mmCIF file with all atom_site columns, C-alpha atoms in Angstrom:
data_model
loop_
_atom_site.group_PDB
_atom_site.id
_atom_site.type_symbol
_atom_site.label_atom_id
_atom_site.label_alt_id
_atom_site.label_comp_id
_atom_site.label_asym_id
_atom_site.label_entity_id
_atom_site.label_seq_id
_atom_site.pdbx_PDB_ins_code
_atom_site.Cartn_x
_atom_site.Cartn_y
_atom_site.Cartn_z
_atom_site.occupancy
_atom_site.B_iso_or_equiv
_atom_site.pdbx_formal_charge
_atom_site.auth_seq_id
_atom_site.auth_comp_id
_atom_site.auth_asym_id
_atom_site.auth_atom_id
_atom_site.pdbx_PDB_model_num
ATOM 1   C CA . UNK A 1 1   ? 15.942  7.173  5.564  1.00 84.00 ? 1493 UNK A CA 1
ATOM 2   C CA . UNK A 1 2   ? 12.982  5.822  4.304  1.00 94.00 ? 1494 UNK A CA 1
ATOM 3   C CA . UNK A 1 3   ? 10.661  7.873  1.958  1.00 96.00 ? 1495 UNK A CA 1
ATOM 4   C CA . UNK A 1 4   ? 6.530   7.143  2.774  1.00 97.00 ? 1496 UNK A CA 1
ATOM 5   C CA . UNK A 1 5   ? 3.729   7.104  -0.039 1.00 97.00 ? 1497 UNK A CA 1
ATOM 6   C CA . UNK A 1 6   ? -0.018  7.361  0.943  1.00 97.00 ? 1498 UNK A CA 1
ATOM 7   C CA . UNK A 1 7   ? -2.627  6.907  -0.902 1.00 97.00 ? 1499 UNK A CA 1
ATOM 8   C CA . UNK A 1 8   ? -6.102  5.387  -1.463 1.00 98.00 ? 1500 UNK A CA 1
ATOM 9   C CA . UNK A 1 9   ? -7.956  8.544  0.565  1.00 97.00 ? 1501 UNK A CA 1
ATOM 10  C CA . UNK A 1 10  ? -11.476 9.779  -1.134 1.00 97.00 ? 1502 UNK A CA 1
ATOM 11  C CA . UNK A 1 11  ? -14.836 10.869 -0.503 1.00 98.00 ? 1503 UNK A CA 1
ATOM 12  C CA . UNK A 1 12  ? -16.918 7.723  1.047  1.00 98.00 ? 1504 UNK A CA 1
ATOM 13  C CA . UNK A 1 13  ? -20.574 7.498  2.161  1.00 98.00 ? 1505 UNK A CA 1
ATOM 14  C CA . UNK A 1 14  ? -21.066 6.652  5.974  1.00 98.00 ? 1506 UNK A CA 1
ATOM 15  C CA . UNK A 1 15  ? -20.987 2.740  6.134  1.00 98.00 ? 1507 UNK A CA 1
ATOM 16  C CA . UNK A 1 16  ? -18.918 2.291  3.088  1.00 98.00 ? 1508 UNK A CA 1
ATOM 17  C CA . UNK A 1 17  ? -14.655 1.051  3.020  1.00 98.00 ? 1509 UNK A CA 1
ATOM 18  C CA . UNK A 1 18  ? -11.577 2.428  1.733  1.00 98.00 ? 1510 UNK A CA 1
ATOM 19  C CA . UNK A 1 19  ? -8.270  1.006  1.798  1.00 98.00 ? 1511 UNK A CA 1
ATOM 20  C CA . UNK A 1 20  ? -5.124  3.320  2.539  1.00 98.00 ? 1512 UNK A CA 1
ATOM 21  C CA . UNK A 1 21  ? -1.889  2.520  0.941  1.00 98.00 ? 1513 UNK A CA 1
ATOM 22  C CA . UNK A 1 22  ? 1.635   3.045  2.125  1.00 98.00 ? 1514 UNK A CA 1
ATOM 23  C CA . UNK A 1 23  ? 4.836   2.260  -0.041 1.00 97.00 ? 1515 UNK A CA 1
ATOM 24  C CA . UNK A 1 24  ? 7.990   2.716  1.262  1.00 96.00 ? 1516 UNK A CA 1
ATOM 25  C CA . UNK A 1 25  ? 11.479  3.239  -0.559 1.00 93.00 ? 1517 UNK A CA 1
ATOM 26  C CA . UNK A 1 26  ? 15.039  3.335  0.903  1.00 92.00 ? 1518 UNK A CA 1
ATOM 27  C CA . UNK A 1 27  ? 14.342  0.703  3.486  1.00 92.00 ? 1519 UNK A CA 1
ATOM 28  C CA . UNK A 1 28  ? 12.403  -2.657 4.369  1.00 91.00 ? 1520 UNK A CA 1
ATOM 29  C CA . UNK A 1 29  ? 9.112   -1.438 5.902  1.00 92.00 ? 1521 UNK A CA 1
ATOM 30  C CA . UNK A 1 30  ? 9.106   -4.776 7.758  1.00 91.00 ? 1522 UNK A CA 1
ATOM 31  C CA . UNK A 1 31  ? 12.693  -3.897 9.778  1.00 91.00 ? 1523 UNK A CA 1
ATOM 32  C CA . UNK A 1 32  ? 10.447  -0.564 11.103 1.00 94.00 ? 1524 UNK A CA 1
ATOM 33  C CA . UNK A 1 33  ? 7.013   -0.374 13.334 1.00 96.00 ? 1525 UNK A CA 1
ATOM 34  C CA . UNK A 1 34  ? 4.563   1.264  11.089 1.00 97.00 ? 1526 UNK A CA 1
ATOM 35  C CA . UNK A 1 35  ? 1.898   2.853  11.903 1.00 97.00 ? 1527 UNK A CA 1
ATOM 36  C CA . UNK A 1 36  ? -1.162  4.671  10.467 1.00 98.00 ? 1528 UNK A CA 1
ATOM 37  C CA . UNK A 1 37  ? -2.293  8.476  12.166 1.00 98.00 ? 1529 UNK A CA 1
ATOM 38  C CA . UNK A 1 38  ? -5.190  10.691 11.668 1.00 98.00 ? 1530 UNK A CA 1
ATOM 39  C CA . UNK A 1 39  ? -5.602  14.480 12.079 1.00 98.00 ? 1531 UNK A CA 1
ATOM 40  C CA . UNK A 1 40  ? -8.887  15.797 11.898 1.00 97.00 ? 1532 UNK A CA 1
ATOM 41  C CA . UNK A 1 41  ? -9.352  19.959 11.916 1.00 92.00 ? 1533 UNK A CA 1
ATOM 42  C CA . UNK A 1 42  ? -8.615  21.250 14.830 1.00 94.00 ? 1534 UNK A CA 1
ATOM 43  C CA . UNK A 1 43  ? -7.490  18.170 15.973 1.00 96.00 ? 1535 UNK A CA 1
ATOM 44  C CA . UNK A 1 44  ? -3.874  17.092 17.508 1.00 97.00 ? 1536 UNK A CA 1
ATOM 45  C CA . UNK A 1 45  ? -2.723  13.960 15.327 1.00 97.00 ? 1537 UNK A CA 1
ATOM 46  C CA . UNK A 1 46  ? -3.702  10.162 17.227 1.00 98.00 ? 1538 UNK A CA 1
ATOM 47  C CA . UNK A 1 47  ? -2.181  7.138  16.260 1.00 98.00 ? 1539 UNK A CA 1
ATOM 48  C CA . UNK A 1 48  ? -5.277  4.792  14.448 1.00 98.00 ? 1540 UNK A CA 1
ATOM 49  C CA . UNK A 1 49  ? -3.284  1.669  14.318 1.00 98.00 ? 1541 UNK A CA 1
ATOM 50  C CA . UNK A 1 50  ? 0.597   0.258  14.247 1.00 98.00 ? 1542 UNK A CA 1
ATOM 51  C CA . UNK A 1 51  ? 2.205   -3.025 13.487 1.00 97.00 ? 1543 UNK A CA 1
ATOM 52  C CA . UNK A 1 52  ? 5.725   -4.176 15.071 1.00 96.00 ? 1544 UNK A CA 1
ATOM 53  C CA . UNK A 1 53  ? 8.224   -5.345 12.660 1.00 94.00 ? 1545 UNK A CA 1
ATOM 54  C CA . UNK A 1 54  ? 7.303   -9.009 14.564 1.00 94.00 ? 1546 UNK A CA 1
ATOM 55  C CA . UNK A 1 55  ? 3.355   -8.465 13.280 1.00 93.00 ? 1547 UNK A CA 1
ATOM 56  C CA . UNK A 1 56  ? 2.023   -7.853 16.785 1.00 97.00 ? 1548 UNK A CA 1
ATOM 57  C CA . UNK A 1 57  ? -1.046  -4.866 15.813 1.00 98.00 ? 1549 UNK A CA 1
ATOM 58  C CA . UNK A 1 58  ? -2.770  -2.174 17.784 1.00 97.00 ? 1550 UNK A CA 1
ATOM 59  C CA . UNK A 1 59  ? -5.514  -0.418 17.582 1.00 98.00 ? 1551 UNK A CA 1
ATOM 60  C CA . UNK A 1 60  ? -7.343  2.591  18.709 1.00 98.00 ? 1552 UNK A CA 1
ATOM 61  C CA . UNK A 1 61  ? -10.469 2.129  20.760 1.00 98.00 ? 1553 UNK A CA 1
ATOM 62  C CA . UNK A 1 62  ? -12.565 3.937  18.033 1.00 97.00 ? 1554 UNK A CA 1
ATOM 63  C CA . UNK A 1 63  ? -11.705 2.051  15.307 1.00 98.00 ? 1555 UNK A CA 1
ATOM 64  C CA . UNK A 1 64  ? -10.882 -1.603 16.475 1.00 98.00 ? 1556 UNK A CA 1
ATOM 65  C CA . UNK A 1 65  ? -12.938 -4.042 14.522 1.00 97.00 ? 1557 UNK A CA 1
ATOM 66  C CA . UNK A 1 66  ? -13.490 -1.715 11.559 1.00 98.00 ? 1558 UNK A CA 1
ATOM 67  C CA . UNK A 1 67  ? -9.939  -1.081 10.241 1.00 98.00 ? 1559 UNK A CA 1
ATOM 68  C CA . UNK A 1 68  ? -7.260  -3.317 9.760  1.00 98.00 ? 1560 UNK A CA 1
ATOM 69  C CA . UNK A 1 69  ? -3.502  -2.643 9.448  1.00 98.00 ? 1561 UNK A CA 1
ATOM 70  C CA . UNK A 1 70  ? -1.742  -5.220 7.006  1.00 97.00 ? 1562 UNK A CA 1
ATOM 71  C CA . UNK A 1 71  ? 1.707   -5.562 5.354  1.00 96.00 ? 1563 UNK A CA 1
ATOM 72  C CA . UNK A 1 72  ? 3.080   -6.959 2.105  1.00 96.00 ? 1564 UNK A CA 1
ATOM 73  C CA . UNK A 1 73  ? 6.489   -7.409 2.324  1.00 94.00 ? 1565 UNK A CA 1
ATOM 74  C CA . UNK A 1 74  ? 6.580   -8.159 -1.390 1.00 95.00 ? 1566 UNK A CA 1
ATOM 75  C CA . UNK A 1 75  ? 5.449   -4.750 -2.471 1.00 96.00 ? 1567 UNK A CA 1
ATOM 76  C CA . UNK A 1 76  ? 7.454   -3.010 0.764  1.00 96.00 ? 1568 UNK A CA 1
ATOM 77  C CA . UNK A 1 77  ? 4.081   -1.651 1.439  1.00 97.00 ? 1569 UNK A CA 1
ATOM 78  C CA . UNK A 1 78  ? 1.495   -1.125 4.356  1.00 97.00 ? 1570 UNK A CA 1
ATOM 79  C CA . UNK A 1 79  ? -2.400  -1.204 4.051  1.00 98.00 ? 1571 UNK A CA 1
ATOM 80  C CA . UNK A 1 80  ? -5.401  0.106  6.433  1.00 98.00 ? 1572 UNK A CA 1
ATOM 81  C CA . UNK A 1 81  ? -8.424  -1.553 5.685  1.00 98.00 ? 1573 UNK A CA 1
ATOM 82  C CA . UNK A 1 82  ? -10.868 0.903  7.043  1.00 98.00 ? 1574 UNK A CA 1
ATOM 83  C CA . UNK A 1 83  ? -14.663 -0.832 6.641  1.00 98.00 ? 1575 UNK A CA 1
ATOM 84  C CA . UNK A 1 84  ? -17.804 0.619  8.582  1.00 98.00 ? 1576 UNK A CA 1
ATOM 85  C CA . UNK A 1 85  ? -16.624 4.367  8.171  1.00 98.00 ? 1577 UNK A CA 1
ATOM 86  C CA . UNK A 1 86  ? -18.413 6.968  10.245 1.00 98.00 ? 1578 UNK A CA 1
ATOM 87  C CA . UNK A 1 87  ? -18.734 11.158 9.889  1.00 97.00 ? 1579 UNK A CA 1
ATOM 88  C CA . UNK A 1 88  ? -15.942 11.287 12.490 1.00 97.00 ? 1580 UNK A CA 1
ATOM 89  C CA . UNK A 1 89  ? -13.465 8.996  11.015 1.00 98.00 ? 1581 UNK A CA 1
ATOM 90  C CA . UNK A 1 90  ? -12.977 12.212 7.952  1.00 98.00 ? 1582 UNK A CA 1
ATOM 91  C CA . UNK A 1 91  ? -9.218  13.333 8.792  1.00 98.00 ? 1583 UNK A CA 1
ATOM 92  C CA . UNK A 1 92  ? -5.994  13.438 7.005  1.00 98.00 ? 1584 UNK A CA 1
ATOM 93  C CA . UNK A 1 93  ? -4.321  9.885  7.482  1.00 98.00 ? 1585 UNK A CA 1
ATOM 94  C CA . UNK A 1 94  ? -0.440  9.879  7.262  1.00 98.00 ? 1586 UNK A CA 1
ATOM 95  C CA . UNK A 1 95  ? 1.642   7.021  7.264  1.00 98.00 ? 1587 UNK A CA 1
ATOM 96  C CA . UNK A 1 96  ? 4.849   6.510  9.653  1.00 97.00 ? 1588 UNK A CA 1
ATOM 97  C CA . UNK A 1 97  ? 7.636   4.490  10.096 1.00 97.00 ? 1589 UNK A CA 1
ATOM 98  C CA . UNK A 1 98  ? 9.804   4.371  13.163 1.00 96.00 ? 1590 UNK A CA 1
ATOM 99  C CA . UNK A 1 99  ? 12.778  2.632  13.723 1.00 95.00 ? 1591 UNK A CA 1
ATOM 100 C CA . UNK A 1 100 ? 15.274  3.107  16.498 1.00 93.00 ? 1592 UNK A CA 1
ATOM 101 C CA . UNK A 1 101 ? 15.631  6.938  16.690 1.00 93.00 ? 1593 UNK A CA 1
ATOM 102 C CA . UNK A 1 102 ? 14.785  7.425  13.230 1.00 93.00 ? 1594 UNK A CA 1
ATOM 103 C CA . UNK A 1 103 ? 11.129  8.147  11.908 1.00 95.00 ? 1595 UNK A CA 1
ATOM 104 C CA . UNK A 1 104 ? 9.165   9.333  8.412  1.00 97.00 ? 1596 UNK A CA 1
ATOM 105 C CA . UNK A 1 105 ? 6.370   10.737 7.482  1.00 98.00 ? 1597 UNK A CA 1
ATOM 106 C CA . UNK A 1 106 ? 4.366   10.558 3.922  1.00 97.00 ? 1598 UNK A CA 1
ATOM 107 C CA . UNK A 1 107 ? 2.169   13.390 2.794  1.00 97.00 ? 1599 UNK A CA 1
ATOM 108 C CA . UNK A 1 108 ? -0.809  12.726 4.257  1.00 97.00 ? 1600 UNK A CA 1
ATOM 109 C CA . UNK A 1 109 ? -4.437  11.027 1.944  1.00 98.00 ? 1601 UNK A CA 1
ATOM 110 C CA . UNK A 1 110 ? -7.417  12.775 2.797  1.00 98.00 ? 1602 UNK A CA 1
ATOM 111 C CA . UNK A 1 111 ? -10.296 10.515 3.658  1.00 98.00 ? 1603 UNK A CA 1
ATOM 112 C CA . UNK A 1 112 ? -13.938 12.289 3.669  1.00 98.00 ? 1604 UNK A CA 1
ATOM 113 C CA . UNK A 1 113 ? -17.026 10.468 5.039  1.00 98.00 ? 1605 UNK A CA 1
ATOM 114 C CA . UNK A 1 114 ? -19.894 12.009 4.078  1.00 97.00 ? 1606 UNK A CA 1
ATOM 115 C CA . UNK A 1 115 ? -23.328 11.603 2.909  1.00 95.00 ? 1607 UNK A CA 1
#
């Protein structure tokens, strides 16, 4: 089973970028589709973006041409590049890894937009 890291989550004014970090241990990341989720208070979780293990990405509607999903096989790690961030992008972002029947969660990085 593979074990998820996040982090990279902060405080950010409206406009600004962070970049989310996911390292994985116990497997390949790149043998799994990963994918990136948010939960906002009050909220039910939604998937922000997800990678196949072939590279082919997808976004949500509300984010697609500010964030980017990326891997690094190198460092067994996946990235969101989240650029133009707004009030109602502030959620908890977890990272997740599914492959066949079996999934992971990390812990969750908060990520606060706010002025």
């Amino acid at each position: 089973q593979v074990q998820l890291v996040e982090s990279g989550g902060g405080l950010v004014q409206p406009g600004g970028s962070l970049r989310l970090s996911c390292v994985g241990s116990g497997d390949i990341l790149s043998l799994y589709v990963m994918g990136w989720y948010r939960q906002a208070p009050g909220k039910e979780r939604e998937l922000v973006a997800r990678m196949s293990s072939g590279g082919l990405v997808n976004y949500a509607n509300s984010v697609k041409g500010r964030f980017t999903i990326s891997r690094d096989n190198a460092k067994n790690t996946v990235y969101l590049q989240m650029n133009s961030l707004k009030y109602e992008d502030t959620a908890v972002y977890y990272c997740n890894s599914v492959r066949g029947v079996r999934t992971s969660w990390g812990q969750g990085t908060q990520v606060t937009v706010s002025s």
